[in-house]
PDB file of C-alpha atoms in Angstrom:
ATOM      1  CA  UNK X  10     127.050  97.264  57.989  1.00 64.00           C
ATOM      2  CA  UNK X  11     124.230  94.829  58.592  1.00 75.00           C
ATOM      3  CA  UNK X  12     123.639  92.729  61.637  1.00 76.00           C
ATOM      4  CA  UNK X  13     122.078  89.290  61.460  1.00 83.00           C
ATOM      5  CA  UNK X  14     119.599  90.074  64.094  1.00 83.00           C
ATOM      6  CA  UNK X  15     116.403  92.197  64.217  1.00 83.00           C
ATOM      7  CA  UNK X  16     115.470  93.735  67.509  1.00 82.00           C
ATOM      8  CA  UNK X  17     112.066  95.013  68.209  1.00 86.00           C
ATOM      9  CA  UNK X  18     111.095  96.952  71.443  1.00 88.00           C
ATOM     10  CA  UNK X  19     107.588  97.013  72.518  1.00 91.00           C
ATOM     11  CA  UNK X  20     106.057 100.111  74.015  1.00 91.00           C
ATOM     12  CA  UNK X  21     106.145  98.231  77.502  1.00 91.00           C
ATOM     13  CA  UNK X  22     109.644  97.299  77.351  1.00 90.00           C
ATOM     14  CA  UNK X  23     110.430 100.919  76.193  1.00 93.00           C
ATOM     15  CA  UNK X  24     108.520 102.164  79.152  1.00 94.00           C
ATOM     16  CA  UNK X  25     110.199  99.689  81.568  1.00 93.00           C
ATOM     17  CA  UNK X  26     113.734 100.642  80.501  1.00 94.00           C
ATOM     18  CA  UNK X  27     112.723 104.357  80.615  1.00 96.00           C
ATOM     19  CA  UNK X  28     111.460 103.981  84.232  1.00 96.00           C
ATOM     20  CA  UNK X  29     114.579 101.962  85.141  1.00 96.00           C
ATOM     21  CA  UNK X  30     116.839 104.908  83.866  1.00 97.00           C
ATOM     22  CA  UNK X  31     114.740 107.445  85.659  1.00 97.00           C
ATOM     23  CA  UNK X  32     114.831 105.412  88.917  1.00 97.00           C
ATOM     24  CA  UNK X  33     118.650 104.892  88.730  1.00 97.00           C
ATOM     25  CA  UNK X  34     119.060 108.615  88.140  1.00 96.00           C
ATOM     26  CA  UNK X  35     117.142 109.330  91.328  1.00 94.00           C
ATOM     27  CA  UNK X  36     118.859 106.837  93.451  1.00 95.00           C
ATOM     28  CA  UNK X  37     122.423 107.487  92.443  1.00 95.00           C
ATOM     29  CA  UNK X  38     122.825 110.985  91.171  1.00 94.00           C
ATOM     30  CA  UNK X  39     125.608 112.727  93.220  1.00 94.00           C
ATOM     31  CA  UNK X  40     125.549 109.802  95.642  1.00 95.00           C
ATOM     32  CA  UNK X  41     129.027 110.402  96.837  1.00 92.00           C
ATOM     33  CA  UNK X  42     128.119 113.963  97.932  1.00 92.00           C
ATOM     34  CA  UNK X  43     124.441 113.698  99.039  1.00 86.00           C
ATOM     35  CA  UNK X  44     124.174 113.175 101.886  1.00 87.00           C
ATOM     36  CA  UNK X  45     127.702 114.625 102.277  1.00 88.00           C
ATOM     37  CA  UNK X  46     128.757 113.984 105.617  1.00 92.00           C
ATOM     38  CA  UNK X  47     128.324 110.786 108.158  1.00 93.00           C
ATOM     39  CA  UNK X  48     127.120 111.154 111.670  1.00 91.00           C
ATOM     40  CA  UNK X  49     127.606 108.968 114.711  1.00 91.00           C
ATOM     41  CA  UNK X  50     125.205 106.188 113.555  1.00 93.00           C
ATOM     42  CA  UNK X  51     127.479 105.701 110.431  1.00 94.00           C
ATOM     43  CA  UNK X  52     130.622 105.623 112.631  1.00 94.00           C
ATOM     44  CA  UNK X  53     128.857 102.794 114.799  1.00 94.00           C
ATOM     45  CA  UNK X  54     127.881 100.909 111.632  1.00 94.00           C
ATOM     46  CA  UNK X  55     131.328 101.110 110.249  1.00 96.00           C
ATOM     47  CA  UNK X  56     132.763  99.635 113.392  1.00 96.00           C
ATOM     48  CA  UNK X  57     130.041  96.797 113.321  1.00 96.00           C
ATOM     49  CA  UNK X  58     131.280  96.144 109.657  1.00 96.00           C
ATOM     50  CA  UNK X  59     134.802  96.126 110.790  1.00 97.00           C
ATOM     51  CA  UNK X  60     133.834  93.439 113.371  1.00 96.00           C
ATOM     52  CA  UNK X  61     132.471  91.369 110.518  1.00 96.00           C
ATOM     53  CA  UNK X  62     135.517  91.940 108.224  1.00 97.00           C
ATOM     54  CA  UNK X  63     137.532  90.744 111.217  1.00 97.00           C
ATOM     55  CA  UNK X  64     135.782  87.421 111.591  1.00 96.00           C
ATOM     56  CA  UNK X  65     133.036  88.192 114.152  1.00 94.00           C
ATOM     57  CA  UNK X  66     129.894  86.667 112.444  1.00 92.00           C
ATOM     58  CA  UNK X  67     127.156  87.499 114.805  1.00 92.00           C
ATOM     59  CA  UNK X  68     123.333  87.713 114.081  1.00 91.00           C
ATOM     60  CA  UNK X  69     122.977  90.705 116.608  1.00 91.00           C
ATOM     61  CA  UNK X  70     125.315  93.595 117.079  1.00 92.00           C
ATOM     62  CA  UNK X  71     124.868  95.145 120.730  1.00 92.00           C
ATOM     63  CA  UNK X  72     126.610  98.431 119.863  1.00 89.00           C
ATOM     64  CA  UNK X  73     124.589 101.548 119.697  1.00 82.00           C
ATOM     65  CA  UNK X  74     121.304 100.101 121.141  1.00 84.00           C
ATOM     66  CA  UNK X  75     121.616  96.842 119.146  1.00 87.00           C
ATOM     67  CA  UNK X  76     121.088  96.379 115.434  1.00 89.00           C
ATOM     68  CA  UNK X  77     120.323  93.302 113.201  1.00 91.00           C
ATOM     69  CA  UNK X  78     123.098  91.772 110.912  1.00 94.00           C
ATOM     70  CA  UNK X  79     121.909  91.976 107.311  1.00 95.00           C
ATOM     71  CA  UNK X  80     123.284  95.523 106.532  1.00 95.00           C
ATOM     72  CA  UNK X  81     126.560  94.748 108.046  1.00 96.00           C
ATOM     73  CA  UNK X  82     127.194  91.446 106.026  1.00 96.00           C
ATOM     74  CA  UNK X  83     126.160  93.223 102.807  1.00 97.00           C
ATOM     75  CA  UNK X  84     128.423  96.356 103.539  1.00 97.00           C
ATOM     76  CA  UNK X  85     131.414  93.794 104.466  1.00 97.00           C
ATOM     77  CA  UNK X  86     130.955  92.181 100.887  1.00 97.00           C
ATOM     78  CA  UNK X  87     130.888  95.637  99.173  1.00 98.00           C
ATOM     79  CA  UNK X  88     133.967  96.730 101.171  1.00 97.00           C
ATOM     80  CA  UNK X  89     135.778  93.688 100.279  1.00 96.00           C
ATOM     81  CA  UNK X  90     134.682  93.507  96.576  1.00 96.00           C
ATOM     82  CA  UNK X  91     135.173  97.116  95.500  1.00 96.00           C
ATOM     83  CA  UNK X  92     137.697  99.704  95.890  1.00 94.00           C
ATOM     84  CA  UNK X  93     135.573 101.542  98.265  1.00 95.00           C
ATOM     85  CA  UNK X  94     136.997  99.925 101.451  1.00 95.00           C
ATOM     86  CA  UNK X  95     135.433 100.482 104.824  1.00 96.00           C
ATOM     87  CA  UNK X  96     133.788 103.841 104.125  1.00 96.00           C
ATOM     88  CA  UNK X  97     130.609 105.950 104.206  1.00 96.00           C
ATOM     89  CA  UNK X  98     130.370 105.383 100.473  1.00 96.00           C
ATOM     90  CA  UNK X  99     130.242 101.650 100.953  1.00 97.00           C
ATOM     91  CA  UNK X 100     127.406 102.140 103.378  1.00 96.00           C
ATOM     92  CA  UNK X 101     125.369 104.246 100.964  1.00 96.00           C
ATOM     93  CA  UNK X 102     125.975 102.046  97.916  1.00 97.00           C
ATOM     94  CA  UNK X 103     124.754  99.044 100.056  1.00 97.00           C
ATOM     95  CA  UNK X 104     121.469 100.734 100.984  1.00 97.00           C
ATOM     96  CA  UNK X 105     120.896 102.062  97.468  1.00 97.00           C
ATOM     97  CA  UNK X 106     121.271  98.381  96.119  1.00 97.00           C
ATOM     98  CA  UNK X 107     118.787  97.370  98.846  1.00 97.00           C
ATOM     99  CA  UNK X 108     116.443 100.055  97.898  1.00 96.00           C
ATOM    100  CA  UNK X 109     116.758  98.943  94.301  1.00 97.00           C
ATOM    101  CA  UNK X 110     116.132  95.297  95.241  1.00 97.00           C
ATOM    102  CA  UNK X 111     112.746  96.025  96.474  1.00 97.00           C
ATOM    103  CA  UNK X 112     111.411  98.016  93.594  1.00 97.00           C
ATOM    104  CA  UNK X 113     110.608  94.844  91.261  1.00 97.00           C
ATOM    105  CA  UNK X 114     108.591  93.444  94.039  1.00 98.00           C
ATOM    106  CA  UNK X 115     106.509  96.721  94.253  1.00 97.00           C
ATOM    107  CA  UNK X 116     105.892  96.213  90.532  1.00 97.00           C
ATOM    108  CA  UNK X 117     105.052  92.649  90.868  1.00 97.00           C
ATOM    109  CA  UNK X 118     102.671  93.173  93.870  1.00 97.00           C
ATOM    110  CA  UNK X 119     100.726  95.939  91.966  1.00 98.00           C
ATOM    111  CA  UNK X 120     100.756  93.332  88.882  1.00 97.00           C
ATOM    112  CA  UNK X 121      99.191  90.817  90.941  1.00 96.00           C
ATOM    113  CA  UNK X 122      96.616  93.042  92.421  1.00 96.00           C
ATOM    114  CA  UNK X 123      95.588  95.421  89.768  1.00 96.00           C
ATOM    115  CA  UNK X 124      97.357  94.910  86.384  1.00 96.00           C
ATOM    116  CA  UNK X 125     100.181  96.218  84.206  1.00 95.00           C
ATOM    117  CA  UNK X 126      98.957  99.793  84.295  1.00 96.00           C
ATOM    118  CA  UNK X 127      98.894 100.018  87.996  1.00 97.00           C
ATOM    119  CA  UNK X 128     102.236  98.150  88.197  1.00 97.00           C
ATOM    120  CA  UNK X 129     104.025 100.560  85.954  1.00 97.00           C
ATOM    121  CA  UNK X 130     102.465 103.525  88.027  1.00 97.00           C
ATOM    122  CA  UNK X 131     103.380 101.945  91.329  1.00 97.00           C
ATOM    123  CA  UNK X 132     107.101 101.236  90.158  1.00 97.00           C
ATOM    124  CA  UNK X 133     107.466 104.961  88.922  1.00 97.00           C
ATOM    125  CA  UNK X 134     106.088 106.323  92.206  1.00 97.00           C
ATOM    126  CA  UNK X 135     108.149 103.984  94.457  1.00 97.00           C
ATOM    127  CA  UNK X 136     111.156 104.780  92.349  1.00 96.00           C
ATOM    128  CA  UNK X 137     110.983 108.507  92.454  1.00 96.00           C
ATOM    129  CA  UNK X 138     109.460 108.917  96.010  1.00 96.00           C
ATOM    130  CA  UNK X 139     111.164 111.263  98.362  1.00 95.00           C
ATOM    131  CA  UNK X 140     110.977 108.738 101.365  1.00 95.00           C
ATOM    132  CA  UNK X 141     112.345 105.759  99.415  1.00 95.00           C
ATOM    133  CA  UNK X 142     115.072 107.702  97.801  1.00 95.00           C
ATOM    134  CA  UNK X 143     116.301 109.547 101.054  1.00 94.00           C
ATOM    135  CA  UNK X 144     116.210 106.317 103.247  1.00 94.00           C
ATOM    136  CA  UNK X 145     118.083 104.481 100.303  1.00 95.00           C
ATOM    137  CA  UNK X 146     120.912 107.031 100.098  1.00 94.00           C
ATOM    138  CA  UNK X 147     121.543 107.896 103.725  1.00 94.00           C
ATOM    139  CA  UNK X 148     123.395 104.731 104.461  1.00 95.00           C
ATOM    140  CA  UNK X 149     121.233 103.414 107.416  1.00 94.00           C
ATOM    141  CA  UNK X 150     119.221 100.335 107.631  1.00 94.00           C
ATOM    142  CA  UNK X 151     115.768 102.046 106.894  1.00 95.00           C
ATOM    143  CA  UNK X 152     115.394 100.614 103.253  1.00 96.00           C
ATOM    144  CA  UNK X 153     115.586  97.167 104.559  1.00 97.00           C
ATOM    145  CA  UNK X 154     112.165  97.447 105.725  1.00 96.00           C
ATOM    146  CA  UNK X 155     110.288  98.323 102.589  1.00 96.00           C
ATOM    147  CA  UNK X 156     112.517  96.384 100.361  1.00 97.00           C
ATOM    148  CA  UNK X 157     112.112  93.085 102.200  1.00 97.00           C
ATOM    149  CA  UNK X 158     108.232  93.608 103.252  1.00 97.00           C
ATOM    150  CA  UNK X 159     107.470  94.015  99.565  1.00 97.00           C
ATOM    151  CA  UNK X 160     108.608  90.519  98.535  1.00 98.00           C
ATOM    152  CA  UNK X 161     107.025  89.138 101.666  1.00 98.00           C
ATOM    153  CA  UNK X 162     103.542  90.619 100.946  1.00 97.00           C
ATOM    154  CA  UNK X 163     103.874  89.870  97.167  1.00 98.00           C
ATOM    155  CA  UNK X 164     104.749  86.211  97.573  1.00 98.00           C
ATOM    156  CA  UNK X 165     102.123  85.834 100.409  1.00 98.00           C
ATOM    157  CA  UNK X 166      99.324  87.122  98.222  1.00 97.00           C
ATOM    158  CA  UNK X 167     100.570  85.345  95.200  1.00 97.00           C
ATOM    159  CA  UNK X 168     100.746  82.080  97.310  1.00 98.00           C
ATOM    160  CA  UNK X 169      97.208  82.502  98.641  1.00 97.00           C
ATOM    161  CA  UNK X 170      95.473  83.610  95.326  1.00 97.00           C
ATOM    162  CA  UNK X 171      97.267  80.877  93.237  1.00 97.00           C
ATOM    163  CA  UNK X 172      97.486  78.246  95.889  1.00 97.00           C
ATOM    164  CA  UNK X 173     101.329  78.030  95.213  1.00 97.00           C
ATOM    165  CA  UNK X 174     103.371  76.579  98.248  1.00 98.00           C
ATOM    166  CA  UNK X 175     106.674  77.674  96.937  1.00 98.00           C
ATOM    167  CA  UNK X 176     105.335  81.383  97.068  1.00 98.00           C
ATOM    168  CA  UNK X 177     104.289  80.938 100.492  1.00 98.00           C
ATOM    169  CA  UNK X 178     107.745  79.547 101.298  1.00 98.00           C
ATOM    170  CA  UNK X 179     109.474  82.597  99.681  1.00 98.00           C
ATOM    171  CA  UNK X 180     107.249  84.827 101.760  1.00 98.00           C
ATOM    172  CA  UNK X 181     108.625  83.100 104.855  1.00 97.00           C
ATOM    173  CA  UNK X 182     112.082  83.379 103.752  1.00 98.00           C
ATOM    174  CA  UNK X 183     111.727  87.246 103.000  1.00 98.00           C
ATOM    175  CA  UNK X 184     109.850  87.797 106.257  1.00 97.00           C
ATOM    176  CA  UNK X 185     112.808  86.073 108.031  1.00 96.00           C
ATOM    177  CA  UNK X 186     115.372  88.269 106.311  1.00 96.00           C
ATOM    178  CA  UNK X 187     113.297  91.296 107.119  1.00 96.00           C
ATOM    179  CA  UNK X 188     113.461  90.475 110.635  1.00 95.00           C
ATOM    180  CA  UNK X 189     117.105  90.256 110.445  1.00 93.00           C
ATOM    181  CA  UNK X 190     117.161  93.632 108.579  1.00 93.00           C
ATOM    182  CA  UNK X 191     115.505  96.453 110.509  1.00 92.00           C
ATOM    183  CA  UNK X 192     113.522  96.145 113.727  1.00 90.00           C
ATOM    184  CA  UNK X 193     110.226  97.882 112.491  1.00 92.00           C
ATOM    185  CA  UNK X 194     109.845  94.640 110.292  1.00 94.00           C
ATOM    186  CA  UNK X 195     108.458  92.930 113.502  1.00 93.00           C
ATOM    187  CA  UNK X 196     105.017  94.275 112.580  1.00 94.00           C
ATOM    188  CA  UNK X 197     104.983  92.510 109.205  1.00 95.00           C
ATOM    189  CA  UNK X 198     103.972  89.014 110.735  1.00 93.00           C
ATOM    190  CA  UNK X 199     101.160  90.533 112.676  1.00 91.00           C
ATOM    191  CA  UNK X 200      99.914  92.411 109.467  1.00 85.00           C
TER     192      UNK X 200
END
């Protein structure tokens, strides 16, 4: 059996694929059991997601000292489009996806500042780091901060270095999303 195409994989592409597989393992291994049990914050979040599913499209949810909307809308989509329903697992899957979303921007930021070697090293460390993995797996809003700060900073630095107006606009968009994601993002405009 012969195929009409010839596929060659460079060392960089192989390394990128290997890193992605390692990172996916760290982020998703035993996700249904680790962490195993929800606590009161998760219950409050699921009530907020239920509000969204019931048609209450707010930008701020006052329950449990108040929260921004981004995670609730994402979890509502996951609950609707998967067979997970409104569950602890749908919260965890949403935050894992948020955590994975930010990783390419860690790579691109390091690539912009220090080159390909630093970018791969940064991607690897960010992908297996304890803090980023735990916050992504726990089902709370914590990964929204680094995952939206990374593109904000990346596009800001890229826009300033290259004089690209669109990069600066993207930086502003991600900054705005970050401000609707997790309250510690309020420091990013000052930084």
